[in-house]
Coordinates of N, CA and C in Angstrom, one line a residue:
X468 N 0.8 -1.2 0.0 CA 0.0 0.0 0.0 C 0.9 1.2 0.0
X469 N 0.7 2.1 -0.9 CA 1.2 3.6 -0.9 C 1.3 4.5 0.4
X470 N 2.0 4.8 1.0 CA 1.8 5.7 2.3 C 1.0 7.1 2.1
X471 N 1.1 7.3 0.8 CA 0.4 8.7 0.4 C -1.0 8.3 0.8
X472 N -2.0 8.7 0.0 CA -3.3 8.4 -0.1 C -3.5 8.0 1.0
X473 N -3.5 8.0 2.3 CA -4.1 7.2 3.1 C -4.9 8.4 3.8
X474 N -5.7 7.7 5.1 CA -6.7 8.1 5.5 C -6.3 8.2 7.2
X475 N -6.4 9.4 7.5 CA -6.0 9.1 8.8 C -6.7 10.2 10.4
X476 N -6.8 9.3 11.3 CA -7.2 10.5 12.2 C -6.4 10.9 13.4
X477 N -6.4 12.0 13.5 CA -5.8 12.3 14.8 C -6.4 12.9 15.6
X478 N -6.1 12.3 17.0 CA -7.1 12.9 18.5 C -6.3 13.7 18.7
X479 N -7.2 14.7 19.7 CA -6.5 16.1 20.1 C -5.4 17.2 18.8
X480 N -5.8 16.7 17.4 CA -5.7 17.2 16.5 C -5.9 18.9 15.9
X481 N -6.8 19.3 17.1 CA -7.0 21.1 17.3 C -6.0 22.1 17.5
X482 N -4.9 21.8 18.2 CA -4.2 22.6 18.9 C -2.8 21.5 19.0
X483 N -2.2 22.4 19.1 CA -0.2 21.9 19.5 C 0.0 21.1 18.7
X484 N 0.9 20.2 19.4 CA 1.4 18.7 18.6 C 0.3 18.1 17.1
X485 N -0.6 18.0 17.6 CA -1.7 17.1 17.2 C -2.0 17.8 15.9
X486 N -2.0 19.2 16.0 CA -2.6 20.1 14.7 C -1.2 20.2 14.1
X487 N -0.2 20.1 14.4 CA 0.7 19.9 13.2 C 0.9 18.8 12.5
X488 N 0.8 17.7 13.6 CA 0.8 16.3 12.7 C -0.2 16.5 11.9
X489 N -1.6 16.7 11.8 CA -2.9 16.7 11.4 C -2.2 17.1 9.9
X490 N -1.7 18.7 9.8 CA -1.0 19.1 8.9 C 0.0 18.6 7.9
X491 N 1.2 18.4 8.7 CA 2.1 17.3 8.2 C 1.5 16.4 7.0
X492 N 0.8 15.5 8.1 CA 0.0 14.6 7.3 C -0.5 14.8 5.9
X493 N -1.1 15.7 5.9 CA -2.1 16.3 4.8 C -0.8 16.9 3.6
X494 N 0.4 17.3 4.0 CA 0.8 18.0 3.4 C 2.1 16.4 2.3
X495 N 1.8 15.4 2.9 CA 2.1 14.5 2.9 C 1.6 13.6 1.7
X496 N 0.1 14.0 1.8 CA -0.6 13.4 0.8 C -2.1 12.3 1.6
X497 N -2.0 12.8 2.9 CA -3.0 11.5 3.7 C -4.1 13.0 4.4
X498 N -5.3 12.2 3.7 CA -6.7 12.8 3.6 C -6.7 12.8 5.7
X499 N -7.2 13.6 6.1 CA -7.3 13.7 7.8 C -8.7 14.0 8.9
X500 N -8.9 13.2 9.7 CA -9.8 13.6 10.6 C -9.4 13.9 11.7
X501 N -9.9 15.2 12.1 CA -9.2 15.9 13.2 C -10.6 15.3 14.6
X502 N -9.8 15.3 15.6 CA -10.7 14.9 16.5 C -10.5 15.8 17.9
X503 N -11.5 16.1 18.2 CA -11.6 17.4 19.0 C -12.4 16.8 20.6
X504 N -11.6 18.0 21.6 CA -12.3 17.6 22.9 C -13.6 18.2 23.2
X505 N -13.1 19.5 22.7 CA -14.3 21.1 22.5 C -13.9 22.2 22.2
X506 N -13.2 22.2 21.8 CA -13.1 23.4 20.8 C -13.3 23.6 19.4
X507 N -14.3 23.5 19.1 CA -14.7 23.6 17.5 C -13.9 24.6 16.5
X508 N -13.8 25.6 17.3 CA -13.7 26.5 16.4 C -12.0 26.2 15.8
X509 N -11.4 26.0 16.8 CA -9.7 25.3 16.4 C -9.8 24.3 15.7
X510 N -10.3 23.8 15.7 CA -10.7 22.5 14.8 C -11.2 22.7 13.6
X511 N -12.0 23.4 13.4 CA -12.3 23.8 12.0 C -10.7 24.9 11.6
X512 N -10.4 25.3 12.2 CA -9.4 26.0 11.9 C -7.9 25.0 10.9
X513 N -7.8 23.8 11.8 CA -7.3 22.7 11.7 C -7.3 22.1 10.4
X514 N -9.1 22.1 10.0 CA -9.2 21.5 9.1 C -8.9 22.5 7.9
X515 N -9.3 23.6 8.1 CA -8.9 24.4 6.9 C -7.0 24.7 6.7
X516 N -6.3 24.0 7.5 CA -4.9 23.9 7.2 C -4.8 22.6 6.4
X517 N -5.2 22.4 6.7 CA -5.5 20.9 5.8 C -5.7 20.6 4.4
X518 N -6.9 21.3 4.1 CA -7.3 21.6 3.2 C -6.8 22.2 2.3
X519 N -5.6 23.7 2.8 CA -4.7 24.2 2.3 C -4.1 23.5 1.3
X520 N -3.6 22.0 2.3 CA -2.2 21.1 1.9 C -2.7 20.6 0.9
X521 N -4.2 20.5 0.3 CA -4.1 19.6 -0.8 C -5.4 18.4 -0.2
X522 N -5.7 18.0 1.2 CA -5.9 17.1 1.4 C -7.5 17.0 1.7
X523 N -8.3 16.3 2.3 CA -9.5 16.3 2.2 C -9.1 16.4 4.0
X524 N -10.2 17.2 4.7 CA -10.6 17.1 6.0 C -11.8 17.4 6.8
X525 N -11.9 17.0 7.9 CA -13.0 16.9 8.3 C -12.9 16.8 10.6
X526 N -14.1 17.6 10.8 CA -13.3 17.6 12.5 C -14.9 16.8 13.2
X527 N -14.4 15.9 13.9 CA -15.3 15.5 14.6 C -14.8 15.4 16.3
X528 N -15.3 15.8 17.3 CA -15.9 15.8 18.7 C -16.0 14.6 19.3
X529 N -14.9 13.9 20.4 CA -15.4 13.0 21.0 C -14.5 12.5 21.9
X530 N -14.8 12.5 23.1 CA -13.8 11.8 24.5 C -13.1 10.5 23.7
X531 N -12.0 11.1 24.2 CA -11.4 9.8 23.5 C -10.9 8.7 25.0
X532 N -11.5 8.9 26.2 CA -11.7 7.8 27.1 C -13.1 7.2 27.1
X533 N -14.1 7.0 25.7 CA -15.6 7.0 25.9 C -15.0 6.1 24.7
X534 N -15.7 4.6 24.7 CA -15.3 3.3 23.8 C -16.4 4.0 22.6
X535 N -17.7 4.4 23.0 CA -18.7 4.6 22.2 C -18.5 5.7 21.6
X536 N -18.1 7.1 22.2 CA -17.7 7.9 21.1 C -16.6 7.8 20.1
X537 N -15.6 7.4 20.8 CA -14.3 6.9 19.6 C -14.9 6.1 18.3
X538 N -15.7 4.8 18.7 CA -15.9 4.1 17.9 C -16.9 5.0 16.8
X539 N -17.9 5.5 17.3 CA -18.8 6.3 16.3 C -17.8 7.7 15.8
X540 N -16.9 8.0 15.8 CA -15.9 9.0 15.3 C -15.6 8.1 14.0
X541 N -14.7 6.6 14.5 CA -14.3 5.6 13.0 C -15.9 5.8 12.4
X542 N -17.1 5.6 12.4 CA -17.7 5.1 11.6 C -18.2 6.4 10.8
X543 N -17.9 7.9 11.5 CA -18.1 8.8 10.7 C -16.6 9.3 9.6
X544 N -15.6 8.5 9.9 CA -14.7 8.8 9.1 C -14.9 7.9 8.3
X545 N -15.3 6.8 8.2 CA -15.3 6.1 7.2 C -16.4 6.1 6.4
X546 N -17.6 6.6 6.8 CA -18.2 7.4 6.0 C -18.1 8.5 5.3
X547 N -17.0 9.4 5.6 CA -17.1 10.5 4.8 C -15.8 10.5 4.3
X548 N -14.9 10.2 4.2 CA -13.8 9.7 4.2 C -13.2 8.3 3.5
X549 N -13.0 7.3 4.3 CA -13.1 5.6 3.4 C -12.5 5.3 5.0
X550 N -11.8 4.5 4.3 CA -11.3 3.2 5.6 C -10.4 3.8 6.4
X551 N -10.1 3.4 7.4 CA -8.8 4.2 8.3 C -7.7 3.3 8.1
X552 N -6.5 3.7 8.0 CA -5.0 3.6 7.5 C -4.4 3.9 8.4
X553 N -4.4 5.1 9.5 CA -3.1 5.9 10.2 C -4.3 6.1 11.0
X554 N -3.4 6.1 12.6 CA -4.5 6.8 13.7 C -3.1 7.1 14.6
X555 N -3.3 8.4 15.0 CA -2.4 9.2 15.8 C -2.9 9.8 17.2
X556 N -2.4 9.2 18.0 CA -3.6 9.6 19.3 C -2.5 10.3 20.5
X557 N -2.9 12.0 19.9 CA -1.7 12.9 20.3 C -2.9 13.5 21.6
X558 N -3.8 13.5 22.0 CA -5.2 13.6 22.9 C -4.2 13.7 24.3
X559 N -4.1 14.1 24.9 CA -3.8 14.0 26.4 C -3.7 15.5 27.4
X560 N -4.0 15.2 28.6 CA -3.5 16.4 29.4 C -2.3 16.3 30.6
X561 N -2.2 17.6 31.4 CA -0.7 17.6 32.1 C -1.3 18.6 33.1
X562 N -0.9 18.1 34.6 CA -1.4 18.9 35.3 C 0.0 18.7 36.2
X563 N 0.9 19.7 36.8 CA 2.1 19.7 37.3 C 1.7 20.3 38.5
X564 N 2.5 19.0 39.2 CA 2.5 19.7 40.8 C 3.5 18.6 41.4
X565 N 4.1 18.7 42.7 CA 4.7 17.8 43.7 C 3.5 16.6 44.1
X566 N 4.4 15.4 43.3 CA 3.4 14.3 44.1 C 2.8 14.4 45.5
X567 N 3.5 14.7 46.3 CA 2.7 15.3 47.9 C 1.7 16.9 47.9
X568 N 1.4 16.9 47.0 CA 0.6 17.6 47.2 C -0.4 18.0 45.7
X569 N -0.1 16.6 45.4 CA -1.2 17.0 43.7 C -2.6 16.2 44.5
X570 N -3.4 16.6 43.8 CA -4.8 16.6 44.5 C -5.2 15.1 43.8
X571 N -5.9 14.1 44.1 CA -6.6 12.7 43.7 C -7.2 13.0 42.4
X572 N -8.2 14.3 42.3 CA -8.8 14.1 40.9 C -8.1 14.9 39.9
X573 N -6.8 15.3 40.1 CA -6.3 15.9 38.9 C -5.7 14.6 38.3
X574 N -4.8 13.5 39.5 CA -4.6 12.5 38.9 C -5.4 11.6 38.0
X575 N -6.5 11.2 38.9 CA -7.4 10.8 37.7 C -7.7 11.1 36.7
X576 N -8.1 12.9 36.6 CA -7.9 13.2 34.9 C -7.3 12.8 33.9
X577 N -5.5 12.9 34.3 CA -4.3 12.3 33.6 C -4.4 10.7 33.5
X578 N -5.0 10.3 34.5 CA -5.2 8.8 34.2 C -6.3 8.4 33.4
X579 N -7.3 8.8 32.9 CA -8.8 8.7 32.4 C -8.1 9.1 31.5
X580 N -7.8 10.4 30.4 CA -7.1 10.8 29.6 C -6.1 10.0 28.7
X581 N -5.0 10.1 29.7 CA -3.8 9.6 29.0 C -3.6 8.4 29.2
X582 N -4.3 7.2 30.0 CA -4.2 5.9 30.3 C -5.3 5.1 29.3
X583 N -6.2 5.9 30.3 CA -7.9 4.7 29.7 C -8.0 5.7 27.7
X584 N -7.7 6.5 28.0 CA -8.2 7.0 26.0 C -7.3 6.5 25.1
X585 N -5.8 6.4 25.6 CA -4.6 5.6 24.7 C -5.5 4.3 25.0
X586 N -5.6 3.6 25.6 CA -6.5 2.3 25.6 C -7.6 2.0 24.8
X587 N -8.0 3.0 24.7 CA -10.0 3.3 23.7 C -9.4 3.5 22.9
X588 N -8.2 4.0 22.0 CA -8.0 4.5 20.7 C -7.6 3.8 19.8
X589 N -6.6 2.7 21.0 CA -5.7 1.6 20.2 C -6.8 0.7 20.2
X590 N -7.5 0.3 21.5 CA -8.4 -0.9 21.2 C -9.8 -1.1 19.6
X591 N -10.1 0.2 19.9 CA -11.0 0.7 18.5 C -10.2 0.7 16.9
X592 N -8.9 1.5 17.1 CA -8.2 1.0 16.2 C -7.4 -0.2 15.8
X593 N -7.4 -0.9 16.6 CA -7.2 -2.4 16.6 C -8.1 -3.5 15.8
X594 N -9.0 -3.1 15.8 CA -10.6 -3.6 15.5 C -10.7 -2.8 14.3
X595 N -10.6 -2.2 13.8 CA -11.1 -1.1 12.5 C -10.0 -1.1 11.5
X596 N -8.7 -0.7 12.0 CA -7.7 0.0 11.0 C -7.4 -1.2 9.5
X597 N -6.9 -0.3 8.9 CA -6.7 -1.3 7.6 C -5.3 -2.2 7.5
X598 N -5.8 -3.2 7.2 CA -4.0 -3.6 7.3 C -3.0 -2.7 6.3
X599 N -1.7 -3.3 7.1 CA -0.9 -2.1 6.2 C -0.5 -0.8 7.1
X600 N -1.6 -0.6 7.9 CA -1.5 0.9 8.6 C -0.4 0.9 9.5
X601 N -1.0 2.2 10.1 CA 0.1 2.7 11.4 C -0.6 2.9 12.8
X602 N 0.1 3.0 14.1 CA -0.7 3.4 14.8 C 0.5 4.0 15.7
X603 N -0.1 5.4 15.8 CA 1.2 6.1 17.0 C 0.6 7.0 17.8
X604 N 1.0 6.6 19.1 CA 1.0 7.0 20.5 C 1.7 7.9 21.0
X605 N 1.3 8.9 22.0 CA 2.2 9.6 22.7 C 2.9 8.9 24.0
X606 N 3.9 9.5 24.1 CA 4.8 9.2 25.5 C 5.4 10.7 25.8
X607 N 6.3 10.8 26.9 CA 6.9 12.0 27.2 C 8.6 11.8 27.6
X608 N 9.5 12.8 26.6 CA 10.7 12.5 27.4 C 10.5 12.3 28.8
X609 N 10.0 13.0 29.8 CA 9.8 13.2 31.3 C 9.8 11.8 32.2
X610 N 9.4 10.9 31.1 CA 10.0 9.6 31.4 C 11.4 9.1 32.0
X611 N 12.5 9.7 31.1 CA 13.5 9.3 31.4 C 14.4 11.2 31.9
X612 N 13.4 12.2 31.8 CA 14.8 13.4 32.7 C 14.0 13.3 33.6
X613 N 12.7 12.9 34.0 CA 12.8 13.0 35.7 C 12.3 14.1 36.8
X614 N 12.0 15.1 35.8 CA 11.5 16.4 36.1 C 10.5 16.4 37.7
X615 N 11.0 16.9 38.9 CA 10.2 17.1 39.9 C 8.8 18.3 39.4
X616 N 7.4 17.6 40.0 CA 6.4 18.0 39.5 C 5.8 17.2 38.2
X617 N 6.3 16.5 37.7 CA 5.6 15.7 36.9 C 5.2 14.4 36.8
X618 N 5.4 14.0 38.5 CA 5.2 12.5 38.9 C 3.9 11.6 37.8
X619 N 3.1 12.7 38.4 CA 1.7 12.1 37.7 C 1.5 12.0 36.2
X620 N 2.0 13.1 35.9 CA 2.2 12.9 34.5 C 3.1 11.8 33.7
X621 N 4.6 11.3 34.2 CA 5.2 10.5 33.8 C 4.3 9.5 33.9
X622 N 4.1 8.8 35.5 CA 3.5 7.7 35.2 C 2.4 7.4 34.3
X623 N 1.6 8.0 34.1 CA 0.4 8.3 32.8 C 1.3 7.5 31.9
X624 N 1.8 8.1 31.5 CA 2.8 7.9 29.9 C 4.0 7.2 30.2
X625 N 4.2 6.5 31.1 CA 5.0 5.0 31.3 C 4.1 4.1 30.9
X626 N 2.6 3.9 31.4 CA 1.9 3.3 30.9 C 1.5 2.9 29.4
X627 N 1.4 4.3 28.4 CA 1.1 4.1 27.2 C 2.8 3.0 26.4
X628 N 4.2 3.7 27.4 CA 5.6 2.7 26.7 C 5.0 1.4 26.7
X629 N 4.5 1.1 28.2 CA 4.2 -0.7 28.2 C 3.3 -0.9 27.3
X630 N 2.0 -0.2 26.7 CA 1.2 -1.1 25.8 C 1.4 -0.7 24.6
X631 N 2.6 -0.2 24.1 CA 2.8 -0.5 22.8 C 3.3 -1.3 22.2
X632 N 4.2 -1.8 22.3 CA 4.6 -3.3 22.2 C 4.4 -4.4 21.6
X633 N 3.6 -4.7 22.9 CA 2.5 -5.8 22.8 C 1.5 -5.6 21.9
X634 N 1.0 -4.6 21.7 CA 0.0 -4.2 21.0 C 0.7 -4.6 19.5
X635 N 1.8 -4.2 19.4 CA 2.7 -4.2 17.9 C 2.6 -5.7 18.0
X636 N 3.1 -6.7 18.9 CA 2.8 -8.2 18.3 C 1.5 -8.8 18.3
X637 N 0.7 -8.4 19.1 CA -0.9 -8.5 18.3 C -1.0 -8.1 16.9
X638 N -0.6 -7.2 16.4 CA -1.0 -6.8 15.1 C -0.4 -6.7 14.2
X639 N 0.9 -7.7 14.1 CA 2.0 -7.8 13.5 C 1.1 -8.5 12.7
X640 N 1.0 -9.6 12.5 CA 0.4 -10.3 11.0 C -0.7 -9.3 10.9
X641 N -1.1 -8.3 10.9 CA -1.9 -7.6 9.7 C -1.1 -6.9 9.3
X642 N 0.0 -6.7 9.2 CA 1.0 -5.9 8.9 C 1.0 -4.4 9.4
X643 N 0.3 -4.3 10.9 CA 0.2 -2.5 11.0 C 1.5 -2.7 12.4
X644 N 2.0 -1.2 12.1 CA 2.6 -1.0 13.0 C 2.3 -0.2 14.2
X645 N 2.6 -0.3 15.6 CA 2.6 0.4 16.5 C 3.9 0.6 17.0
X646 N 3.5 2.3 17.2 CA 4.8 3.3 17.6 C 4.5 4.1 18.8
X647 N 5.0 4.8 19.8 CA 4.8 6.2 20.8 C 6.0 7.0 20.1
X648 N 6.0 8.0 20.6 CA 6.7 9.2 20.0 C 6.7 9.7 21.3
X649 N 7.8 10.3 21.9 CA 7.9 11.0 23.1 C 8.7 12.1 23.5
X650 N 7.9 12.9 23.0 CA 8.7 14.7 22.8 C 9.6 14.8 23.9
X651 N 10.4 15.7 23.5 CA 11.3 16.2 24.9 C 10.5 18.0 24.9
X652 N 10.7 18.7 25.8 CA 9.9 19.8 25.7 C 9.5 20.7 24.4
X653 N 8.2 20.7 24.6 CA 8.0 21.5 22.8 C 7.1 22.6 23.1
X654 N 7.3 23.7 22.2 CA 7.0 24.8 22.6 C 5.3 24.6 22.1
X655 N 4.5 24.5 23.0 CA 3.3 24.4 22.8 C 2.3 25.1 24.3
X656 N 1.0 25.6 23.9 CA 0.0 26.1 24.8 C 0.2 25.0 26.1
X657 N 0.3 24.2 26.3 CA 0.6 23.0 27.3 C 1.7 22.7 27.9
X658 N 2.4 23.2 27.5 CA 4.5 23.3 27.8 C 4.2 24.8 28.3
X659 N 3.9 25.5 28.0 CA 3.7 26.9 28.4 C 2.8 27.4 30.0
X660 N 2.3 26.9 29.9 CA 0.9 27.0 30.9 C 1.5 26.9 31.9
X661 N 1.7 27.9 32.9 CA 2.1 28.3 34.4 C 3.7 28.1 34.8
X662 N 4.0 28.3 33.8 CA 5.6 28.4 33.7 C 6.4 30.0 33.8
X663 N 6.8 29.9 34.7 CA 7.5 31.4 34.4 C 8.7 31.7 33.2
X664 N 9.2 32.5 32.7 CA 10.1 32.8 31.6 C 11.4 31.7 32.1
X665 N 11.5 32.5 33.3 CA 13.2 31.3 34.0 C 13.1 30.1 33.9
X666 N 11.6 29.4 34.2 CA 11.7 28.2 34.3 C 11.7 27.1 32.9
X667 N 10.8 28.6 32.1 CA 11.4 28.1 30.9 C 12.5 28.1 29.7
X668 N 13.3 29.2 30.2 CA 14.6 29.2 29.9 C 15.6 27.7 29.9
X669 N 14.8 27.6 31.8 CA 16.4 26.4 32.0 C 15.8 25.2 31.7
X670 N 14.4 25.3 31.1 CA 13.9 23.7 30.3 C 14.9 23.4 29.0
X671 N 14.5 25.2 28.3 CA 14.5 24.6 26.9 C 16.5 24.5 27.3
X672 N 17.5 24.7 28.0 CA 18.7 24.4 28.2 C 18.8 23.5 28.7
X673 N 18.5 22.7 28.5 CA 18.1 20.8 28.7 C 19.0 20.4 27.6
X674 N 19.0 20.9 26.7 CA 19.4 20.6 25.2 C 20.4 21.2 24.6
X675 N 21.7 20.5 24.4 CA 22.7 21.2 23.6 C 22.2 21.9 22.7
X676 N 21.1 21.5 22.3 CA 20.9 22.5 21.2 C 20.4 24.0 21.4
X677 N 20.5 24.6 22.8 CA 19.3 25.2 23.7 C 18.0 25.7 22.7
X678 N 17.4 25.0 22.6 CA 16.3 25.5 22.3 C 15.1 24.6 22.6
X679 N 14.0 24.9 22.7 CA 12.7 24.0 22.9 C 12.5 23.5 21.7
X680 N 12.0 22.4 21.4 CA 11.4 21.4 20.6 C 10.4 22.4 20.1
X681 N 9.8 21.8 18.7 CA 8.5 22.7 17.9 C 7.5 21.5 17.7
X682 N 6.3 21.9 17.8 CA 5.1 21.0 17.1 C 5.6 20.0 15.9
X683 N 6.6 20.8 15.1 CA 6.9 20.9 14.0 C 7.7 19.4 13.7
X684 N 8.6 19.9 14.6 CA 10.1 18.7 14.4 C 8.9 17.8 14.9
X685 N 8.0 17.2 15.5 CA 7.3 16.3 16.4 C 6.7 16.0 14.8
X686 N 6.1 16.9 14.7 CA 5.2 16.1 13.5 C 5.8 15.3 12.2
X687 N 7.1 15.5 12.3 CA 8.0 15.0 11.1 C 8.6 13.6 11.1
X688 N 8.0 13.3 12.7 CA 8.7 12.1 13.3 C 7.7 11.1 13.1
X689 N 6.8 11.6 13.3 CA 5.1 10.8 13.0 C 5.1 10.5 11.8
X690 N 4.7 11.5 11.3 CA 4.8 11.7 9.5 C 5.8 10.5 8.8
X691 N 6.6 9.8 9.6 CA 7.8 8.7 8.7 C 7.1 7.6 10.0
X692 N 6.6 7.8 10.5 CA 6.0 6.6 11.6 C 5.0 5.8 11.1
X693 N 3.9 6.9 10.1 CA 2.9 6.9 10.0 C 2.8 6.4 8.7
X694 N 4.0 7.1 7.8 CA 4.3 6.8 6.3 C 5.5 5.5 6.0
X695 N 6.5 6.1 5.8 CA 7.1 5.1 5.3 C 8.0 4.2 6.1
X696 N 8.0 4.6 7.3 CA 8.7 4.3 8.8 C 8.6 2.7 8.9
X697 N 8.1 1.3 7.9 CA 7.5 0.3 8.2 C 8.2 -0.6 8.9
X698 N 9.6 -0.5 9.3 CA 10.8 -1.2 10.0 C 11.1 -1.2 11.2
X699 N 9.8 0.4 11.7 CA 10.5 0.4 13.2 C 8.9 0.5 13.4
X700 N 9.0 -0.6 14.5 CA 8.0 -1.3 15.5 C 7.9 -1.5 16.7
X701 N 6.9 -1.3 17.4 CA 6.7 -1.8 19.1 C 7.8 -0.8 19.8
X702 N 8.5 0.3 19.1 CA 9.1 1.0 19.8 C 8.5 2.3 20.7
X703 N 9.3 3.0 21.6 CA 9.0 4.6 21.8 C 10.4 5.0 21.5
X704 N 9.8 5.9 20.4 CA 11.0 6.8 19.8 C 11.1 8.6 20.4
X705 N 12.3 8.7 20.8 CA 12.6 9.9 21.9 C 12.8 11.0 20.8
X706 N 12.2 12.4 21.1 CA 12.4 13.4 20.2 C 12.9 14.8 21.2
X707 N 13.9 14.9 21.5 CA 13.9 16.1 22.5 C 15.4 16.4 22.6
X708 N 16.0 16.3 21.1 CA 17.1 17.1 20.6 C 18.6 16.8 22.1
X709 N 18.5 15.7 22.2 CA 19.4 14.9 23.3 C 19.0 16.1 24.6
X710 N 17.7 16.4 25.1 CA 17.4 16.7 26.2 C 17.2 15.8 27.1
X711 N 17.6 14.0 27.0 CA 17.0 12.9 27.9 C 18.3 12.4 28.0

């Protein structure tokens, strides 16, 4: 199968990471369904980048920890759209604080979110996708630098490294692959959020390269995950310019 032409959706596709892969994508040659939490109007915005590229798109609304809306999302893409090929499930949140003192339900959020919806996304797409495809997941450098304040959030996304894998030798004889991608800090509305200037100075100096990571470089990594990438499997591949 051609890596161009294909059909693909990406959650949390409105904003940051997700809307540039969305992009990428499209610019790539793969028709896109953007999938939104609530923000419509970014999402339409999304899709008309899309559209720019050449590609056909379209934004649909739906928890991607809800088995029933995920699944009625595939059946509206593949209605208006065709079969799904590529599913990119860039959807997550980040709430920072010292383990001793992060509150129960912020955890849960991050765990409902970034635990149980990587679960509902791959399981749905597991069940749907076409052979041949791709399927890539988020993870977070924060994994391996360790950052105080991000307990909750690491573990979240330690979880998604363990079920990719496995998930890749389940789905090895249809020939699709499963990937995570796991930014090192990138300059996005969510990287930004209650950060002072200093503190984000001495982030993005994490990096020989001192600079923060872009939506951009993130989306280019997917874009060969998603496309012609067919050799590298069941891995999490680190993007954070040797900030880990």
């Amino acid at each position: 199968m051609s890596t161009a032409s294909r059909i693909a959706i990406v959650t949390g596709g409105s904003r940051g990471i997700g809307r540039a892969v969305a992009s990428r994508l499209a610019a790539a040659g793969q028709d896109v369904a953007v999938v939104y939490a609530s923000n419509a109007k970014e999402a339409d915005a999304a899709v008309g980048e899309i559209e720019a590229a050449g590609a056909r798109g379209i934004a649909l609304r739906a928890d991607v920890a809800d088995e029933g809306e995920v699944a009625a999302a595939f059946d509206a893409v593949e209605q208006r759209l065709g079969p799904v090929d590529v599913v990119v499930n860039a959807a997550g949140v980040m709430a920072l604080r010292p383990i001793r003192e992060l509150d129960l339900t912020e955890l849960d959020r991050q765990l409902r979110v970034n635990v149980r919806g990587t679960f509902v996304v791959a399981k749905v797409a597991a069940r749907r996708i076409r052979p041949g495809g791709a399927i890539v997941a988020f993870s977070t450098s924060v994994t391996r630098l360790h950052l105080p304040a991000y307990g909750a959030y690491a573990a979240s996304k330690g979880a998604v490294e363990a079920l990719v894998p496995i998930l890749a030798k389940e789905l090895g004889e249809r020939d699709i692959t499963v990937n995570a991608v796991a930014p090192g800090p990138t300059a996005t509305e969510l990287f930004f959020d209650g950060k002072s200037q200093q503190l984000i100075d001495r982030i993005a100096g994490l990096s020989p390269m001192n600079r923060l990571g872009t939506p951009q470089d993130i989306a280019e990594l997917v874009t060969f995950l998603a496309g012609p990438g067919r050799w590298v499997n069941g891995q999490t591949v680190f993007a954070n310019g040797a900030a880990a």
